[in-house]
Amino acid sequence: MSSAAPTSVSATPAILSGKEAQAALEEELIADVARLREAGCQPALAVVRVGEDPASETYVRNKVKAAERVGMRSIHQHLPERTTQAELEAAIVALNEDPAVHGILCQLPLPRQLDAGRITRLIDPAKDVDCFHPYNVGLLTMGEPRFLPCTPAGILYLLERGGISPAGQHAVILGRSNIVGRPLSILLSHKGYDATVTVCHSRTRDLPAITRQADILIAATGIAEWVTADMVAEGAVVIDVGMNRVQDASRKTGYRLCGDVDYAAVAPKCRAITPVPGGVGPMTIAMLLRNAVTAARLLSGIGA
Amino acid sequence: MSSAAPTSVSATPAILSGKEAQAALEEELIADVARLREAGCQPALAVVRVGEDPASETYVRNKVKAAERVGMRSIHQHLPERTTQAELEAAIVALNEDPAVHGILCQLPLPRQLDAGRITRLIDPAKDVDCFHPYNVGLLTMGEPRFLPCTPAGILYLLERGGISPAGQHAVILGRSNIVGRPLSILLSHKGYDATVTVCHSRTRDLPAITRQADILIAATGIAEWVTADMVAEGAVVIDVGMNRVQDASRKTGYRLCGDVDYAAVAPKCRAITPVPGGVGPMTIAMLLRNAVTAARLLSGIGA
């Protein structure tokens, strides 16, 4: 070992495949759901969609399909574009009160006349499988989470599956959104994960000097291919949360999908990296289902 | 100006005095309370203490005195050491239901037989002036705070009063507690404050290399004089949250009070620094009173 060559990083980094992790997690969930059903509880996820946003339609369809794949009952409530706040609230309250429903999510964005913040707070925290309710966000912040927010939970699962412990590592997170950057920064810094965490954003000065210190770099900016090779240290783990469309005349569709990381340039420097698509994306729905299983356990009182 | 000497930092840093800031804030609060009283609302803060912990007795006495100084009504409920969970919960519920009470806090720690977590969740979030309830912690995390946790709010006030904007600055926080480090890290990284924030803790590797990058260094470790001069950059702002007793045979008491920062060695390098005592400490109670004023406004519907 003493005559080993200078440390260098392989040009073929480990690919943290969300597709494979999703399949593995769905296997676990199928077993969890089966155990709950045997014990007399049919886990059920209700998805509320309002209006005709085409992206929302796709997301909801994928969530409903995934729920059914693992043996859950799914309830898809589709309300018309002109639904009033009172009508939507009545729909949520009915689901809150229905003992056969364990998880509720309301697909965002909502049409303009509707107040998403009020809906988020109206969903019973015990059924809040998106982990968007302030009570659940507070539990998470305090280190006592009931549910984990889906995308951050998916990232933690990918790291664990890849054999990457964040303990003592410097994790640099680009983006401070309530859905990804903020809760992930809190989770990674908690006891048990124990990363040293830096949160960067649009006001951060001399960003490359910070990102180059990252053992684990998480990009959640929503800017296509924004993380370039000069921003990444040799041997870093790079998690790309982005999903952007960029024009590409060579494609039939006229566009291609890419992440927030310039994959071709960055990947050769990495110890491990998530692809886009097929990285973080597939994990989000799997984690939503895991939260629904948790909700069913807690509400039914049936153990794991 | 072109012939100015090389940039150097004065050996007399700005002292961010908590005593002066507290006095200034109490002046504001006296006016706020007077306006509420004129409008028909007598702000009232209830402090519940259980048992005979001497430090708790001092803290509660100081809180009650401060409330009275700014014209608030204070209610001090002292329950015996052997109080049961049910008895304490009944006392909290009575205060929750009393429309003449706007703020409630239960002094920690509680005797062993009592479950502090349950009490924290039982206090009406609208009266939770410590900002410990998960719902309020969640609102804070989401960037929509109702109350600000007292010590972090005091630190923000000291920075503002000292003319120190955190926007674009690298803030490094030592400590990840739910009372100081965690909520402060979230606040400083939110829009409006816009710092780039790194949270460090006992598992952080090569800590001095990180702390030396801090434009604003916040020490909340509870380890006496742990931050040494070599850990601090020239020109940094240093906020010392610590309050430690160390043996000192030269004192009549046998001890002296000090912070988490080696003040004598660090201060000459700083642009600004908080003393201990008389820095962050006095701010905490002032911010508790500010939260009580906020609670009285929200509950009474009387504007600022």
Coordinates of N, CA and C in Angstrom, one line a residue, chain A residues 120-121 132-139 141-144 167-170 176 178 182-183 185-205 209-210 213 215, chain B residues 120-121 132-139 141-144 167-170 176 178 182-183 185-205 209-210 213 215:
Chain A
T120 N -52.6 23.9 2.9 CA -51.5 23.1 3.5 C -51.7 23.0 5.0
R121 N -52.2 24.1 5.6 CA -52.4 24.1 7.1 C -53.7 23.3 7.4
F132 N -45.6 19.1 4.5 CA -45.7 20.5 4.2 C -46.3 21.3 5.4
H133 N -47.1 20.6 6.3 CA -47.8 21.3 7.3 C -46.8 21.9 8.3
P134 N -47.0 23.1 8.8 CA -46.1 23.7 9.7 C -45.8 22.8 11.0
Y135 N -46.7 22.1 11.5 CA -46.5 21.3 12.6 C -45.5 20.2 12.3
N136 N -45.6 19.6 11.1 CA -44.6 18.5 10.7 C -43.3 19.1 10.3
V137 N -43.3 20.3 9.7 CA -42.0 21.0 9.5 C -41.3 21.3 10.8
G138 N -42.1 21.7 11.8 CA -41.5 22.0 13.1 C -40.9 20.7 13.7
L139 N -41.6 19.6 13.7 CA -41.1 18.4 14.2 C -39.8 18.0 13.5
T141 N -37.7 20.1 12.1 CA -36.6 21.0 12.5 C -36.1 20.7 13.9
M142 N -37.0 20.2 14.7 CA -36.6 19.9 16.1 C -36.0 18.5 16.2
G143 N -35.8 17.8 15.1 CA -35.1 16.5 15.1 C -36.0 15.4 15.6
E144 N -37.4 15.6 15.5 CA -38.3 14.5 15.9 C -39.3 14.3 14.8
A167 N -21.8 11.7 7.8 CA -21.2 12.1 9.1 C -19.8 12.7 8.9
G168 N -19.6 13.9 9.5 CA -18.3 14.5 9.4 C -18.0 15.1 8.0
Q169 N -18.9 14.9 7.1 CA -18.6 15.4 5.7 C -19.1 16.9 5.6
H170 N -18.6 17.6 4.7 CA -19.1 19.0 4.5 C -20.1 18.9 3.3
R176 N -32.4 27.2 -1.2 CA -33.0 27.3 0.1 C -34.5 27.1 0.1
N178 N -38.3 25.6 0.5 CA -39.0 24.9 1.6 C -39.2 23.4 1.2
R182 N -34.0 23.7 2.1 CA -34.1 24.0 3.6 C -34.2 22.7 4.4
P183 N -35.2 21.9 4.1 CA -35.4 20.7 5.0 C -34.2 19.7 4.9
S185 N -31.1 20.6 4.4 CA -30.0 21.2 5.2 C -30.2 20.9 6.7
I186 N -31.4 20.9 7.1 CA -31.7 20.6 8.5 C -31.5 19.1 8.8
L187 N -32.0 18.3 8.0 CA -31.8 16.8 8.2 C -30.3 16.5 8.2
L188 N -29.6 16.9 7.2 CA -28.2 16.5 7.1 C -27.4 17.0 8.3
S189 N -27.8 18.0 9.0 CA -27.0 18.6 10.1 C -27.5 18.0 11.4
H190 N -28.6 17.2 11.4 CA -29.0 16.6 12.7 C -28.1 15.5 13.2
K191 N -28.2 15.2 14.5 CA -27.5 14.1 15.0 C -28.0 12.8 14.2
G192 N -27.1 11.9 14.0 CA -27.4 10.7 13.2 C -26.9 10.9 11.8
Y193 N -27.1 12.1 11.2 CA -26.5 12.3 9.9 C -25.2 13.1 10.0
D194 N -25.2 14.1 10.9 CA -23.9 14.7 11.4 C -23.0 15.3 10.3
A195 N -23.6 15.8 9.2 CA -22.8 16.6 8.3 C -22.6 18.0 8.8
T196 N -21.5 18.6 8.3 CA -21.4 20.0 8.5 C -22.0 20.6 7.2
V197 N -23.0 21.5 7.4 CA -23.9 21.9 6.3 C -23.8 23.4 6.0
T198 N -23.5 23.7 4.7 CA -23.6 25.1 4.3 C -24.7 25.3 3.3
V199 N -25.6 26.3 3.5 CA -26.6 26.6 2.6 C -26.3 27.8 1.8
C200 N -26.2 27.6 0.4 CA -25.9 28.7 -0.5 C -27.1 29.1 -1.3
H201 N -27.1 30.3 -1.8 CA -28.3 30.8 -2.6 C -27.8 31.9 -3.5
S202 N -28.8 32.6 -4.0 CA -28.5 33.6 -5.1 C -27.7 34.8 -4.5
R203 N -27.7 35.0 -3.2 CA -27.0 36.1 -2.6 C -25.6 35.7 -2.1
T204 N -25.2 34.4 -2.3 CA -23.9 33.9 -1.8 C -22.8 34.5 -2.6
R205 N -21.8 35.0 -1.9 CA -20.6 35.6 -2.6 C -19.6 34.5 -2.9
A209 N -15.7 29.1 -4.5 CA -14.8 28.8 -3.4 C -15.5 28.0 -2.3
I210 N -16.8 28.1 -2.2 CA -17.5 27.3 -1.2 C -17.9 25.9 -1.7
Q213 N -15.3 23.2 -1.6 CA -15.1 22.6 -0.3 C -16.0 21.4 0.0
D215 N -17.7 18.0 0.3 CA -17.6 16.5 0.1 C -18.8 16.0 -0.6
Chain B
T120 N -44.6 21.5 26.0 CA -44.3 22.4 24.9 C -45.4 22.3 23.8
R121 N -45.9 21.1 23.5 CA -47.0 21.0 22.5 C -48.3 21.4 23.0
F132 N -41.3 27.6 21.0 CA -40.9 26.2 21.1 C -41.9 25.2 20.5
H133 N -43.1 25.7 20.3 CA -44.2 24.7 19.8 C -43.8 24.3 18.3
P134 N -44.0 23.0 18.0 CA -43.6 22.6 16.6 C -44.3 23.5 15.6
Y135 N -45.6 23.9 15.8 CA -46.2 24.7 14.8 C -45.5 26.0 14.5
N136 N -45.1 26.6 15.6 CA -44.3 27.9 15.4 C -42.9 27.7 14.9
V137 N -42.3 26.6 15.3 CA -41.0 26.2 14.7 C -41.1 26.0 13.2
G138 N -42.2 25.3 12.8 CA -42.5 25.1 11.4 C -42.7 26.4 10.6
L139 N -43.5 27.3 11.2 CA -43.7 28.6 10.5 C -42.4 29.3 10.4
T141 N -39.4 28.0 10.2 CA -38.6 27.3 9.1 C -39.1 27.6 7.7
M142 N -40.4 27.8 7.6 CA -41.0 28.1 6.3 C -40.8 29.6 5.9
G143 N -40.2 30.4 6.8 CA -40.0 31.8 6.5 C -41.2 32.6 6.7
E144 N -42.2 32.1 7.5 CA -43.4 32.9 7.9 C -43.6 32.9 9.4
A167 N -26.5 40.2 5.0 CA -26.7 39.9 3.5 C -25.4 39.6 2.8
G168 N -25.3 38.5 2.2 CA -24.1 38.1 1.4 C -22.9 37.7 2.3
Q169 N -23.1 37.8 3.6 CA -22.0 37.5 4.5 C -22.0 36.0 4.7
H170 N -20.8 35.4 5.1 CA -20.7 34.0 5.5 C -20.9 34.0 7.0
R176 N -25.8 23.3 17.2 CA -27.0 23.0 16.5 C -28.2 22.8 17.4
N178 N -31.8 23.3 19.4 CA -33.1 23.8 19.0 C -33.4 25.2 19.5
R182 N -29.8 26.1 15.7 CA -30.7 25.6 14.6 C -31.6 26.8 14.1
P183 N -32.4 27.4 15.0 CA -33.3 28.4 14.5 C -32.5 29.7 13.9
S185 N -29.6 29.6 12.4 CA -29.1 29.2 11.1 C -30.2 29.4 10.1
I186 N -31.4 29.0 10.4 CA -32.5 29.1 9.5 C -32.9 30.6 9.2
L187 N -33.0 31.4 10.3 CA -33.3 32.8 10.1 C -32.3 33.5 9.2
L188 N -31.0 33.3 9.5 CA -30.0 34.1 8.8 C -29.9 33.7 7.4
S189 N -30.4 32.5 7.0 CA -30.3 32.1 5.6 C -31.6 32.4 4.9
H190 N -32.6 32.9 5.5 CA -33.8 33.3 4.8 C -33.7 34.5 4.0
K191 N -34.6 34.7 3.1 CA -34.7 35.9 2.3 C -34.8 37.1 3.3
G192 N -34.2 38.2 3.0 CA -34.2 39.3 3.9 C -33.0 39.4 4.8
Y193 N -32.5 38.3 5.3 CA -31.3 38.3 6.0 C -30.1 37.9 5.0
D194 N -30.4 36.8 4.3 CA -29.6 36.4 3.1 C -28.1 36.1 3.4
A195 N -27.8 35.7 4.6 CA -26.4 35.2 4.8 C -26.3 33.8 4.2
T196 N -25.0 33.5 3.8 CA -24.6 32.1 3.5 C -24.3 31.5 4.9
V197 N -24.9 30.4 5.2 CA -24.8 29.9 6.6 C -24.2 28.5 6.7
T198 N -23.2 28.4 7.5 CA -22.7 27.0 7.8 C -22.9 26.7 9.3
V199 N -23.5 25.5 9.5 CA -23.7 25.0 10.9 C -22.6 24.0 11.2
C200 N -21.9 24.3 12.2 CA -20.8 23.3 12.7 C -21.2 22.7 14.0
H201 N -20.6 21.6 14.4 CA -21.0 20.9 15.6 C -19.8 20.0 16.0
S202 N -20.1 19.2 17.0 CA -19.0 18.3 17.6 C -18.4 17.4 16.5
R203 N -19.2 17.1 15.5 CA -18.7 16.1 14.5 C -18.0 16.8 13.3
T204 N -17.9 18.1 13.3 CA -17.3 18.9 12.2 C -15.8 18.6 12.2
R205 N -15.3 18.3 11.0 CA -13.8 18.1 10.8 C -13.2 19.5 10.5
A209 N -10.5 25.8 10.0 CA -10.5 26.1 8.5 C -11.9 26.7 8.1
I210 N -12.9 26.2 8.8 CA -14.3 26.8 8.5 C -14.5 28.1 9.2
Q213 N -13.3 31.3 7.9 CA -14.0 31.9 6.7 C -15.2 32.7 7.1
D215 N -17.5 35.7 8.1 CA -17.6 37.1 8.3 C -18.3 37.4 9.7

